[in-house]
Amino acid sequence: DEAHNIEKVALQYLGVSLNYYRIRRILNRLYSPNEHRYGLFAMLRKWAEEVVKGWPEFADNVPIIEAAVESVQYVRSVTRELFECLYSAVLSEAEDVKNRSDGKLRYDENIIVFSNCAEIIEAFNGAVSSLIQAIDDIKMLVSGISSGRLNDKEEILIDLEKSQVDIQGIINDFDFLIEALGRNVFWFEFVENGNSYSLKVLSAPLDIAEKLAVGLYDHMETVIMTSATLTVARDFTYLRERLGLNLDSRERV
């Protein structure tokens, strides 16, 4: 129903968005340094403190957990520096752009924002890659522990794997946003009198028709769209082209 909103909704899901809070959520899932420490690594650290009392040999593995915690904290620190640098560079660039929307700055592959922050971007990528390796080390450690000693072992391994996938997604999305290539529009959103945490780096496809055809319609036998405003001058051609329905060769009734 309300099929005239498909394009708008699709753009929200087919676009790419990166901000400080997206990264922080993943890090907090692994380890939060707040007063009541929580996260997978915090849980494993607390578990290790107890298990070594009856299994002294396990103490040799505790440094692996501590190294993982340190890796999370380093990524957290570098992420703050990254967004501080990007925010400052975006504000500087925005001052020189005429006719820009308040709080938004379009960009392409020639923008100097990322090159101005090249050093911290390299540090961020290195820190995140090291965190992925640290999670690998934890996964290997957990895999070697019996379920009798570590409750919810399988669930922990699943959560660790998901965290790795999410972190790799950060790397992939950031690379894509920096390259700024293809049939996409790229822009920054920010609060001019705010702080670096307000900064968002975003992209959206210029044409969602092909993406919908390949990513949605090809996986469905039947698509029923209803709305009071699907036609233009009593014709469905515009809708078919905008939503990629004309790219599907299968018969539609």
Coordinates of N, CA and C in Angstrom, one line a residue:
D1 N 0.8 -1.2 0.0 CA 0.0 0.0 0.0 C 0.9 1.2 0.0
E2 N 0.3 2.4 -0.4 CA 1.0 3.7 -0.4 C 2.3 3.5 -1.3
A3 N 2.2 2.8 -2.4 CA 3.3 2.5 -3.2 C 4.1 3.7 -3.8
H4 N 3.4 4.9 -3.8 CA 4.1 6.1 -4.3 C 5.3 6.5 -3.4
N5 N 5.3 5.9 -2.2 CA 6.4 6.2 -1.3 C 7.6 5.2 -1.4
I6 N 7.5 4.2 -2.3 CA 8.6 3.2 -2.4 C 9.9 3.9 -2.7
E7 N 10.0 4.8 -3.6 CA 11.3 5.4 -4.0 C 11.9 6.1 -2.8
K8 N 11.1 6.8 -2.1 CA 11.6 7.6 -0.9 C 12.2 6.6 0.2
V9 N 11.4 5.5 0.4 CA 11.8 4.5 1.4 C 13.0 3.8 0.9
A10 N 13.0 3.4 -0.3 CA 14.2 2.7 -0.9 C 15.5 3.4 -0.8
L11 N 15.4 4.7 -1.0 CA 16.6 5.6 -0.8 C 17.2 5.5 0.6
Q12 N 16.3 5.4 1.6 CA 16.8 5.3 2.9 C 17.6 4.0 3.2
Y13 N 17.2 2.9 2.5 CA 17.9 1.6 2.7 C 19.0 1.4 1.7
L14 N 18.9 1.9 0.5 CA 19.9 1.7 -0.5 C 21.1 2.7 -0.4
G15 N 20.9 3.8 0.3 CA 22.0 4.7 0.5 C 23.0 4.2 1.6
V16 N 24.1 5.0 1.7 CA 25.1 4.6 2.7 C 25.2 5.8 3.7
S17 N 25.3 5.5 4.9 CA 25.5 6.6 5.9 C 26.5 6.2 7.0
L18 N 27.4 7.1 7.3 CA 28.4 6.8 8.3 C 28.4 8.0 9.3
N19 N 28.3 7.7 10.6 CA 28.5 8.7 11.6 C 29.1 8.1 12.9
Y20 N 29.5 9.0 13.8 CA 30.2 8.6 15.0 C 29.4 7.5 15.8
Y21 N 28.1 7.8 15.9 CA 27.2 6.9 16.7 C 27.1 5.5 16.1
R22 N 27.1 5.4 14.8 CA 27.0 4.0 14.2 C 28.2 3.2 14.7
I23 N 29.4 3.8 14.7 CA 30.6 3.1 15.1 C 30.6 2.9 16.6
R24 N 30.1 3.9 17.4 CA 30.1 3.7 18.8 C 29.2 2.6 19.3
R25 N 28.1 2.4 18.6 CA 27.1 1.3 18.9 C 27.8 -0.1 18.8
I26 N 28.6 -0.2 17.7 CA 29.3 -1.5 17.5 C 30.4 -1.7 18.6
L27 N 31.1 -0.6 18.9 CA 32.2 -0.7 19.9 C 31.5 -1.0 21.3
N28 N 30.4 -0.4 21.6 CA 29.8 -0.7 22.9 C 29.3 -2.1 23.1
R29 N 28.9 -2.7 21.9 CA 28.5 -4.0 21.9 C 29.6 -5.0 22.3
L30 N 30.8 -4.5 22.0 CA 32.0 -5.3 22.4 C 32.5 -5.0 23.8
Y31 N 32.6 -3.6 24.0 CA 33.1 -3.2 25.4 C 32.7 -1.8 25.6
S32 N 32.0 -1.5 26.7 CA 31.7 -0.1 27.1 C 32.4 0.2 28.3
P33 N 33.2 1.3 28.3 CA 34.0 1.7 29.5 C 33.2 2.4 30.6
N34 N 31.9 2.5 30.4 CA 31.1 3.3 31.4 C 31.2 2.7 32.8
E35 N 30.6 3.3 33.8 CA 30.7 2.9 35.2 C 30.3 1.4 35.3
H36 N 29.2 1.1 34.7 CA 28.8 -0.3 34.7 C 29.2 -1.0 33.4
R37 N 30.4 -1.4 33.4 CA 31.0 -1.9 32.1 C 30.2 -3.1 31.6
Y38 N 30.0 -3.1 30.3 CA 29.2 -4.2 29.7 C 29.8 -4.4 28.3
G39 N 29.2 -5.4 27.6 CA 29.7 -5.8 26.3 C 30.3 -7.2 26.3
L40 N 30.5 -7.8 25.2 CA 31.0 -9.1 25.1 C 32.4 -9.3 25.8
F41 N 33.3 -8.3 25.6 CA 34.6 -8.5 26.2 C 34.6 -8.2 27.7
A42 N 33.7 -7.4 28.1 CA 33.5 -7.1 29.6 C 33.0 -8.4 30.2
M43 N 32.1 -9.1 29.6 CA 31.5 -10.3 30.1 C 32.6 -11.4 30.1
L44 N 33.4 -11.5 29.1 CA 34.5 -12.5 29.0 C 35.6 -12.2 30.1
R45 N 35.8 -10.9 30.3 CA 36.8 -10.5 31.3 C 36.4 -11.0 32.7
K46 N 35.1 -10.7 33.0 CA 34.6 -11.0 34.3 C 34.5 -12.6 34.4
W47 N 34.1 -13.3 33.4 CA 34.1 -14.7 33.4 C 35.5 -15.3 33.7
A48 N 36.5 -14.7 33.0 CA 37.9 -15.2 33.2 C 38.4 -15.0 34.6
E49 N 38.0 -13.9 35.2 CA 38.4 -13.6 36.6 C 37.9 -14.7 37.5
E50 N 36.8 -15.3 37.2 CA 36.2 -16.3 38.1 C 36.7 -17.7 37.7
V51 N 36.9 -18.0 36.4 CA 37.3 -19.3 36.0 C 38.7 -19.7 36.3
V52 N 39.6 -18.7 36.4 CA 41.0 -19.0 36.7 C 41.1 -19.5 38.2
K53 N 40.1 -19.2 39.0 CA 40.2 -19.7 40.4 C 40.2 -21.2 40.4
G54 N 39.4 -21.8 39.5 CA 39.4 -23.3 39.5 C 40.1 -23.8 38.3
W55 N 40.6 -23.0 37.4 CA 41.4 -23.4 36.2 C 42.5 -22.5 36.0
P56 N 43.6 -22.6 36.9 CA 44.7 -21.6 36.9 C 45.4 -21.5 35.5
E57 N 45.4 -22.6 34.7 CA 46.1 -22.6 33.5 C 45.5 -21.6 32.5
F58 N 44.2 -21.2 32.7 CA 43.6 -20.3 31.8 C 44.1 -18.9 31.9
A59 N 44.8 -18.6 33.0 CA 45.4 -17.3 33.2 C 46.3 -16.9 32.0
D60 N 46.9 -17.9 31.3 CA 47.7 -17.6 30.2 C 47.0 -16.9 29.0
N61 N 45.6 -17.1 29.0 CA 44.8 -16.6 27.9 C 44.2 -15.2 28.2
V62 N 44.3 -14.8 29.5 CA 43.7 -13.5 29.9 C 44.3 -12.3 29.1
P63 N 45.6 -12.3 28.7 CA 46.1 -11.2 27.9 C 45.4 -11.0 26.6
I64 N 44.9 -12.1 26.0 CA 44.1 -12.0 24.8 C 42.9 -11.2 24.9
I65 N 42.2 -11.4 26.0 CA 41.0 -10.6 26.3 C 41.3 -9.2 26.6
E66 N 42.4 -8.9 27.4 CA 42.8 -7.6 27.7 C 43.3 -6.8 26.4
A67 N 43.9 -7.5 25.5 CA 44.4 -6.9 24.3 C 43.1 -6.5 23.4
A68 N 42.1 -7.3 23.4 CA 40.9 -7.0 22.7 C 40.2 -5.8 23.3
V69 N 40.2 -5.7 24.6 CA 39.6 -4.5 25.2 C 40.4 -3.3 24.8
E70 N 41.7 -3.3 24.9 CA 42.5 -2.2 24.5 C 42.3 -1.8 23.0
S71 N 42.1 -2.8 22.2 CA 41.9 -2.5 20.8 C 40.6 -1.8 20.6
V72 N 39.5 -2.1 21.3 CA 38.2 -1.4 21.2 C 38.5 0.0 21.7
Q73 N 39.2 0.2 22.8 CA 39.4 1.5 23.3 C 40.2 2.4 22.4
Y74 N 41.1 1.8 21.7 CA 42.0 2.6 20.7 C 41.1 3.0 19.5
V75 N 40.3 2.1 19.0 CA 39.4 2.5 17.9 C 38.5 3.6 18.4
R76 N 38.0 3.5 19.6 CA 37.1 4.6 20.1 C 37.8 5.9 20.1
S77 N 39.0 5.9 20.6 CA 39.8 7.2 20.6 C 40.1 7.7 19.2
V78 N 40.5 6.9 18.3 CA 40.8 7.3 17.0 C 39.6 7.8 16.2
T79 N 38.4 7.1 16.5 CA 37.2 7.5 15.9 C 36.8 9.0 16.3
R80 N 37.0 9.3 17.6 CA 36.8 10.7 18.0 C 37.7 11.7 17.2
E81 N 38.9 11.3 17.1 CA 39.9 12.2 16.4 C 39.5 12.3 14.9
L82 N 39.0 11.2 14.4 CA 38.6 11.2 12.9 C 37.5 12.2 12.7
F83 N 36.4 12.1 13.5 CA 35.3 12.9 13.3 C 35.6 14.4 13.7
E84 N 36.5 14.6 14.6 CA 36.9 16.0 14.9 C 37.6 16.6 13.7
C85 N 38.5 15.8 13.0 CA 39.2 16.3 11.9 C 38.2 16.5 10.7
L86 N 37.4 15.6 10.4 CA 36.4 15.7 9.3 C 35.5 16.9 9.5
Y87 N 35.0 17.0 10.7 CA 34.1 18.1 11.0 C 34.7 19.5 10.8
S88 N 35.9 19.6 11.3 CA 36.7 20.9 11.1 C 36.9 21.1 9.6
A89 N 37.3 20.1 8.8 CA 37.6 20.2 7.4 C 36.3 20.5 6.6
V90 N 35.2 19.9 7.0 CA 33.9 20.2 6.4 C 33.5 21.6 6.6
L91 N 33.6 22.1 7.8 CA 33.2 23.5 8.1 C 34.0 24.5 7.3
S92 N 35.3 24.2 7.2 CA 36.2 25.0 6.4 C 35.9 25.0 4.9
E93 N 35.5 23.9 4.4 CA 35.2 23.8 3.0 C 33.8 24.4 2.8
A94 N 32.9 24.3 3.7 CA 31.5 24.8 3.5 C 31.6 26.4 3.5
E95 N 32.5 27.0 4.1 CA 32.6 28.4 4.1 C 32.9 29.0 2.7
D96 N 33.5 28.2 1.9 CA 33.9 28.6 0.6 C 32.9 28.2 -0.5
V97 N 31.8 27.6 -0.1 CA 30.8 27.1 -1.1 C 29.6 28.1 -1.1
K98 N 29.3 28.5 -2.3 CA 28.2 29.4 -2.4 C 26.9 28.6 -2.7
N99 N 25.8 29.2 -2.3 CA 24.5 28.5 -2.6 C 24.3 27.1 -2.0
R100 N 25.0 26.9 -0.9 CA 24.8 25.5 -0.3 C 23.7 25.6 0.7
S101 N 23.1 24.4 1.0 CA 22.1 24.3 1.9 C 22.7 24.3 3.3
D102 N 22.0 25.0 4.3 CA 22.5 25.1 5.6 C 22.6 23.7 6.2
G103 N 23.8 23.4 6.7 CA 24.0 22.1 7.3 C 24.2 21.0 6.4
K104 N 24.4 21.3 5.1 CA 24.6 20.2 4.1 C 25.7 20.7 3.1
L105 N 26.5 19.8 2.7 CA 27.6 20.1 1.7 C 27.7 18.9 0.8
R106 N 27.4 19.2 -0.5 CA 27.6 18.1 -1.5 C 29.1 18.0 -1.8
Y107 N 29.5 16.8 -2.2 CA 30.9 16.6 -2.6 C 31.0 15.6 -3.7
D108 N 32.2 15.6 -4.3 CA 32.6 14.5 -5.3 C 34.0 14.0 -5.0
E109 N 34.6 13.3 -5.9 CA 35.9 12.7 -5.7 C 37.0 13.7 -5.5
N110 N 36.7 15.0 -5.9 CA 37.8 16.0 -5.9 C 37.8 16.8 -4.6
I111 N 36.9 16.5 -3.7 CA 36.9 17.3 -2.4 C 38.1 17.1 -1.6
I112 N 38.6 18.1 -0.9 CA 39.9 18.0 -0.2 C 39.7 17.6 1.3
V113 N 38.4 17.4 1.7 CA 38.2 17.1 3.1 C 38.9 15.9 3.5
F114 N 38.8 14.8 2.7 CA 39.4 13.5 3.1 C 40.9 13.6 3.0
S115 N 41.5 14.3 2.0 CA 42.9 14.4 1.9 C 43.5 15.2 3.1
N116 N 42.7 16.2 3.6 CA 43.2 17.0 4.7 C 43.2 16.1 6.0
C117 N 42.5 15.0 6.0 CA 42.5 14.1 7.2 C 43.1 12.8 6.9
A118 N 44.0 12.7 5.9 CA 44.5 11.5 5.4 C 45.2 10.7 6.5
E119 N 46.0 11.4 7.4 CA 46.8 10.7 8.4 C 45.9 10.0 9.4
I120 N 44.8 10.7 9.9 CA 43.9 10.1 10.9 C 43.1 9.1 10.2
I121 N 42.7 9.2 8.9 CA 42.0 8.2 8.2 C 42.8 6.9 8.2
E122 N 44.1 7.0 7.9 CA 44.9 5.8 7.8 C 45.0 5.2 9.2
A123 N 45.1 6.0 10.2 CA 45.2 5.5 11.6 C 43.9 4.8 12.0
F124 N 42.8 5.3 11.5 CA 41.5 4.7 11.8 C 41.3 3.4 11.1
N125 N 41.7 3.3 9.8 CA 41.6 2.1 9.1 C 42.5 1.0 9.7
G126 N 43.7 1.4 10.2 CA 44.6 0.5 10.8 C 44.1 0.0 12.1
A127 N 43.5 0.9 12.9 CA 42.9 0.5 14.2 C 41.7 -0.5 14.0
V128 N 40.9 -0.2 13.1 CA 39.7 -1.1 12.9 C 40.1 -2.4 12.3
S129 N 41.1 -2.5 11.5 CA 41.6 -3.8 11.0 C 42.2 -4.6 12.1
S130 N 42.9 -3.9 13.0 CA 43.5 -4.6 14.2 C 42.4 -5.1 15.1
L131 N 41.3 -4.4 15.2 CA 40.2 -4.8 16.0 C 39.6 -6.1 15.4
I132 N 39.4 -6.1 14.1 CA 38.9 -7.4 13.5 C 39.8 -8.5 13.8
Q133 N 41.1 -8.3 13.8 CA 42.0 -9.4 14.1 C 41.9 -9.8 15.6
A134 N 41.7 -8.8 16.5 CA 41.5 -9.1 17.9 C 40.3 -9.9 18.1
I135 N 39.2 -9.7 17.4 CA 38.0 -10.5 17.5 C 38.3 -11.9 17.0
D136 N 39.1 -12.0 16.0 CA 39.5 -13.4 15.5 C 40.1 -14.1 16.6
D137 N 41.0 -13.5 17.3 CA 41.8 -14.1 18.4 C 40.8 -14.5 19.5
I138 N 39.8 -13.7 19.8 CA 38.8 -14.0 20.9 C 38.0 -15.2 20.4
K139 N 37.6 -15.2 19.1 CA 36.8 -16.3 18.6 C 37.5 -17.6 18.7
M140 N 38.8 -17.6 18.4 CA 39.6 -18.8 18.5 C 39.7 -19.3 20.0
L141 N 39.9 -18.3 20.9 CA 39.9 -18.6 22.3 C 38.6 -19.3 22.8
V142 N 37.5 -18.6 22.4 CA 36.2 -19.1 22.9 C 35.9 -20.5 22.3
S143 N 36.3 -20.7 21.0 CA 36.0 -22.0 20.3 C 36.7 -23.1 21.1
G144 N 37.8 -22.8 21.7 CA 38.5 -23.9 22.4 C 38.1 -24.2 23.8
I145 N 37.0 -23.5 24.3 CA 36.5 -23.6 25.6 C 35.2 -24.5 25.6
S146 N 35.1 -25.4 26.4 CA 33.9 -26.3 26.4 C 32.7 -25.5 26.9
S147 N 31.5 -25.9 26.4 CA 30.3 -25.3 26.7 C 30.0 -25.5 28.2
G148 N 30.6 -26.5 28.8 CA 30.4 -26.7 30.2 C 31.0 -25.6 31.1
R149 N 32.2 -25.1 30.6 CA 32.9 -24.0 31.3 C 32.3 -22.7 31.0
L150 N 31.9 -22.5 29.7 CA 31.4 -21.2 29.3 C 30.0 -21.3 28.8
N151 N 29.0 -20.8 29.6 CA 27.6 -20.9 29.1 C 27.4 -19.9 27.9
D152 N 26.5 -20.3 27.1 CA 26.1 -19.4 25.9 C 27.3 -19.3 25.0
K153 N 28.2 -20.3 25.0 CA 29.3 -20.2 24.1 C 29.0 -20.0 22.6
E154 N 28.0 -20.7 22.1 CA 27.6 -20.6 20.7 C 27.0 -19.2 20.4
E155 N 26.2 -18.7 21.4 CA 25.6 -17.3 21.2 C 26.7 -16.3 21.1
I156 N 27.8 -16.5 22.0 CA 28.9 -15.5 22.0 C 29.6 -15.5 20.7
L157 N 29.9 -16.7 20.1 CA 30.5 -16.8 18.9 C 29.7 -16.2 17.7
I158 N 28.4 -16.3 17.8 CA 27.6 -15.7 16.8 C 27.6 -14.2 16.9
D159 N 27.6 -13.7 18.1 CA 27.7 -12.2 18.4 C 29.0 -11.7 17.9
L160 N 30.1 -12.4 18.2 CA 31.4 -12.0 17.7 C 31.5 -11.9 16.2
E161 N 30.9 -12.9 15.6 CA 30.9 -12.9 14.1 C 30.1 -11.8 13.5
K162 N 29.0 -11.5 14.1 CA 28.2 -10.3 13.7 C 28.9 -9.0 13.9
S163 N 29.6 -8.9 15.0 CA 30.4 -7.7 15.2 C 31.5 -7.5 14.2
Q164 N 32.1 -8.6 13.8 CA 33.1 -8.5 12.7 C 32.5 -8.1 11.4
V165 N 31.4 -8.6 11.1 CA 30.7 -8.3 9.8 C 30.3 -6.8 9.9
D166 N 29.8 -6.3 11.0 CA 29.4 -4.9 11.1 C 30.6 -4.0 11.0
I167 N 31.8 -4.4 11.6 CA 33.0 -3.6 11.5 C 33.5 -3.5 10.1
Q168 N 33.5 -4.7 9.4 CA 34.0 -4.7 8.1 C 33.0 -3.8 7.2
G169 N 31.8 -3.8 7.5 CA 30.8 -2.9 6.8 C 31.2 -1.4 7.0
I170 N 31.7 -1.1 8.2 CA 32.2 0.3 8.4 C 33.3 0.6 7.4
I171 N 34.3 -0.3 7.3 CA 35.4 -0.1 6.5 C 35.0 0.0 5.0
N172 N 34.1 -0.9 4.6 CA 33.7 -0.9 3.2 C 32.9 0.4 2.9
D173 N 32.0 0.8 3.8 CA 31.2 2.0 3.5 C 32.1 3.3 3.5
F174 N 33.1 3.3 4.4 CA 33.9 4.5 4.5 C 34.8 4.6 3.2
D175 N 35.3 3.5 2.7 CA 36.0 3.5 1.5 C 35.2 4.0 0.3
F176 N 33.9 3.5 0.3 CA 33.0 3.9 -0.8 C 32.7 5.4 -0.7
L177 N 32.5 5.9 0.5 CA 32.2 7.4 0.7 C 33.4 8.2 0.3
I178 N 34.6 7.8 0.6 CA 35.8 8.5 0.3 C 36.0 8.6 -1.3
E179 N 35.8 7.4 -1.9 CA 36.0 7.3 -3.4 C 35.0 8.2 -4.1
A180 N 33.8 8.2 -3.7 CA 32.7 9.1 -4.2 C 32.6 8.9 -5.7
L181 N 32.5 7.6 -6.2 CA 32.4 7.3 -7.6 C 31.0 6.7 -7.9
G182 N 30.7 6.5 -9.2 CA 29.5 5.9 -9.6 C 28.3 6.9 -9.7
R183 N 27.2 6.3 -10.0 CA 26.0 7.1 -10.2 C 25.3 7.3 -8.8
N184 N 26.0 8.1 -8.0 CA 25.5 8.4 -6.7 C 25.7 9.8 -6.3
V185 N 24.9 10.3 -5.4 CA 25.2 11.7 -4.9 C 25.7 11.5 -3.5
F186 N 26.7 12.4 -3.2 CA 27.4 12.3 -1.9 C 27.3 13.6 -1.2
W187 N 27.2 13.6 0.1 CA 27.1 14.8 0.9 C 27.4 14.6 2.4
F188 N 27.7 15.8 3.0 CA 27.9 15.8 4.4 C 26.7 16.5 5.1
E189 N 26.3 16.1 6.2 CA 25.3 16.8 7.0 C 26.0 17.1 8.4
F190 N 25.8 18.3 8.9 CA 26.4 18.8 10.1 C 25.6 19.9 10.7
V191 N 25.9 20.1 12.0 CA 25.4 21.3 12.7 C 26.5 22.3 12.9
E192 N 26.3 23.5 12.3 CA 27.4 24.4 12.2 C 27.9 24.9 13.5
N193 N 27.0 25.0 14.5 CA 27.4 25.5 15.8 C 27.3 24.3 16.8
G194 N 27.4 23.1 16.3 CA 27.4 21.9 17.1 C 28.7 21.4 17.4
N195 N 28.9 20.0 17.3 CA 30.2 19.4 17.6 C 30.4 18.3 16.5
S196 N 31.6 17.7 16.6 CA 31.9 16.7 15.6 C 31.0 15.5 15.5
Y197 N 30.4 15.2 16.7 CA 29.5 14.1 16.7 C 28.2 14.3 15.8
S198 N 28.0 15.5 15.4 CA 26.8 15.8 14.6 C 27.0 15.4 13.1
L199 N 28.3 15.2 12.8 CA 28.6 15.0 11.3 C 28.2 13.7 10.8
K200 N 27.6 13.7 9.6 CA 27.2 12.5 8.9 C 27.8 12.6 7.5
V201 N 28.3 11.4 7.0 CA 28.7 11.3 5.6 C 27.8 10.4 5.0
L202 N 27.2 10.8 3.9 CA 26.1 10.1 3.3 C 26.2 10.0 1.7
S203 N 25.5 9.0 1.2 CA 25.4 8.9 -0.2 C 24.0 8.2 -0.5
A204 N 23.5 8.4 -1.7 CA 22.3 7.8 -2.2 C 22.4 7.6 -3.7
P205 N 21.8 6.6 -4.2 CA 21.9 6.4 -5.7 C 21.1 7.4 -6.4
L206 N 21.6 7.8 -7.6 CA 20.8 8.8 -8.4 C 19.6 8.1 -9.0
D207 N 19.7 6.8 -9.3 CA 18.6 6.1 -9.9 C 18.4 4.8 -9.2
I208 N 17.3 4.6 -8.6 CA 17.1 3.3 -7.8 C 16.4 2.2 -8.7
A209 N 16.1 2.5 -9.9 CA 15.3 1.6 -10.7 C 16.0 0.3 -10.9
E210 N 17.3 0.3 -11.3 CA 18.0 -1.0 -11.5 C 18.2 -1.7 -10.2
K211 N 18.5 -1.0 -9.1 CA 18.7 -1.6 -7.8 C 17.5 -2.3 -7.3
L212 N 16.3 -1.7 -7.5 CA 15.1 -2.4 -7.1 C 14.8 -3.6 -8.0
A213 N 15.1 -3.5 -9.3 CA 14.8 -4.6 -10.2 C 15.6 -5.8 -9.9
V214 N 16.9 -5.6 -9.6 CA 17.8 -6.7 -9.3 C 17.7 -7.1 -7.8
G215 N 17.6 -6.2 -6.9 CA 17.7 -6.5 -5.5 C 16.3 -6.9 -4.9
L216 N 15.2 -6.5 -5.6 CA 13.9 -6.8 -5.0 C 13.1 -7.7 -5.9
Y217 N 12.7 -7.1 -7.1 CA 11.8 -7.8 -7.9 C 12.3 -9.2 -8.4
D218 N 13.6 -9.3 -8.7 CA 14.1 -10.6 -9.1 C 13.9 -11.7 -8.1
H219 N 13.7 -11.3 -6.8 CA 13.6 -12.3 -5.8 C 12.1 -12.6 -5.4
M220 N 11.2 -12.0 -6.2 CA 9.8 -12.1 -5.8 C 9.0 -12.6 -7.0
E221 N 8.0 -13.5 -6.7 CA 7.1 -14.0 -7.7 C 6.0 -13.0 -8.1
T222 N 5.5 -12.3 -7.1 CA 4.4 -11.4 -7.3 C 4.6 -10.1 -6.5
V223 N 4.4 -9.0 -7.2 CA 4.5 -7.7 -6.5 C 3.1 -6.9 -6.7
I224 N 2.5 -6.6 -5.7 CA 1.2 -5.8 -5.8 C 1.4 -4.5 -5.2
M225 N 1.2 -3.4 -6.0 CA 1.4 -2.0 -5.5 C 0.0 -1.3 -5.6
T226 N -0.3 -0.7 -4.5 CA -1.6 0.1 -4.5 C -1.3 1.5 -4.0
S227 N -2.0 2.4 -4.5 CA -1.9 3.8 -4.1 C -2.9 4.6 -4.9
A228 N -3.3 5.7 -4.4 CA -4.3 6.6 -5.1 C -3.5 7.4 -6.2
T229 N -2.2 7.4 -6.1 CA -1.4 8.3 -7.0 C -0.3 7.6 -7.7
L230 N -0.6 6.5 -8.4 CA 0.4 5.8 -9.1 C 0.6 6.2 -10.5
T231 N -0.4 6.9 -11.1 CA -0.4 7.3 -12.5 C -0.1 8.7 -12.7
V232 N 0.5 9.0 -13.8 CA 0.6 10.4 -14.3 C -0.2 10.6 -15.6
A233 N -1.2 11.4 -15.6 CA -2.1 11.5 -16.7 C -2.7 10.2 -17.1
R234 N -3.1 9.5 -16.1 CA -3.7 8.1 -16.2 C -2.8 7.1 -16.9
D235 N -1.5 7.3 -16.8 CA -0.5 6.4 -17.4 C 0.5 5.9 -16.4
F236 N 0.9 4.6 -16.4 CA 1.8 4.0 -15.4 C 3.3 4.1 -15.9
T237 N 3.5 4.7 -17.1 CA 4.9 4.7 -17.6 C 5.9 5.3 -16.7
Y238 N 5.6 6.5 -16.1 CA 6.5 7.1 -15.3 C 6.8 6.3 -14.1
L239 N 5.8 5.7 -13.4 CA 6.1 4.9 -12.3 C 6.9 3.6 -12.6
R240 N 6.6 3.0 -13.8 CA 7.4 1.8 -14.2 C 8.8 2.2 -14.3
E241 N 9.1 3.3 -14.9 CA 10.5 3.7 -15.2 C 11.2 4.1 -13.9
R242 N 10.6 4.8 -13.0 CA 11.2 5.3 -11.8 C 11.5 4.1 -10.8
L243 N 10.6 3.1 -10.8 CA 10.8 2.0 -9.9 C 11.4 0.8 -10.5
G244 N 11.8 0.9 -11.8 CA 12.5 -0.2 -12.4 C 11.6 -1.4 -12.8
L245 N 10.3 -1.1 -12.9 CA 9.4 -2.2 -13.3 C 9.5 -2.5 -14.7
N246 N 10.0 -1.6 -15.5 CA 10.1 -1.8 -17.0 C 11.4 -2.6 -17.3
L247 N 12.2 -2.9 -16.3 CA 13.4 -3.7 -16.5 C 13.2 -5.2 -16.3
D248 N 12.0 -5.5 -15.8 CA 11.7 -6.9 -15.5 C 11.0 -7.5 -16.8
S249 N 11.6 -8.5 -17.4 CA 11.1 -9.0 -18.6 C 9.9 -10.0 -18.4
R250 N 9.7 -10.4 -17.2 CA 8.6 -11.3 -16.9 C 7.2 -10.7 -17.1
E251 N 6.3 -11.4 -17.5 CA 4.9 -10.9 -17.8 C 4.3 -10.5 -16.5
R252 N 3.6 -9.3 -16.5 CA 2.9 -8.8 -15.4 C 1.4 -8.6 -15.8
V253 N 0.5 -9.1 -14.9 CA -0.9 -9.0 -15.2 C -1.5 -7.9 -14.3

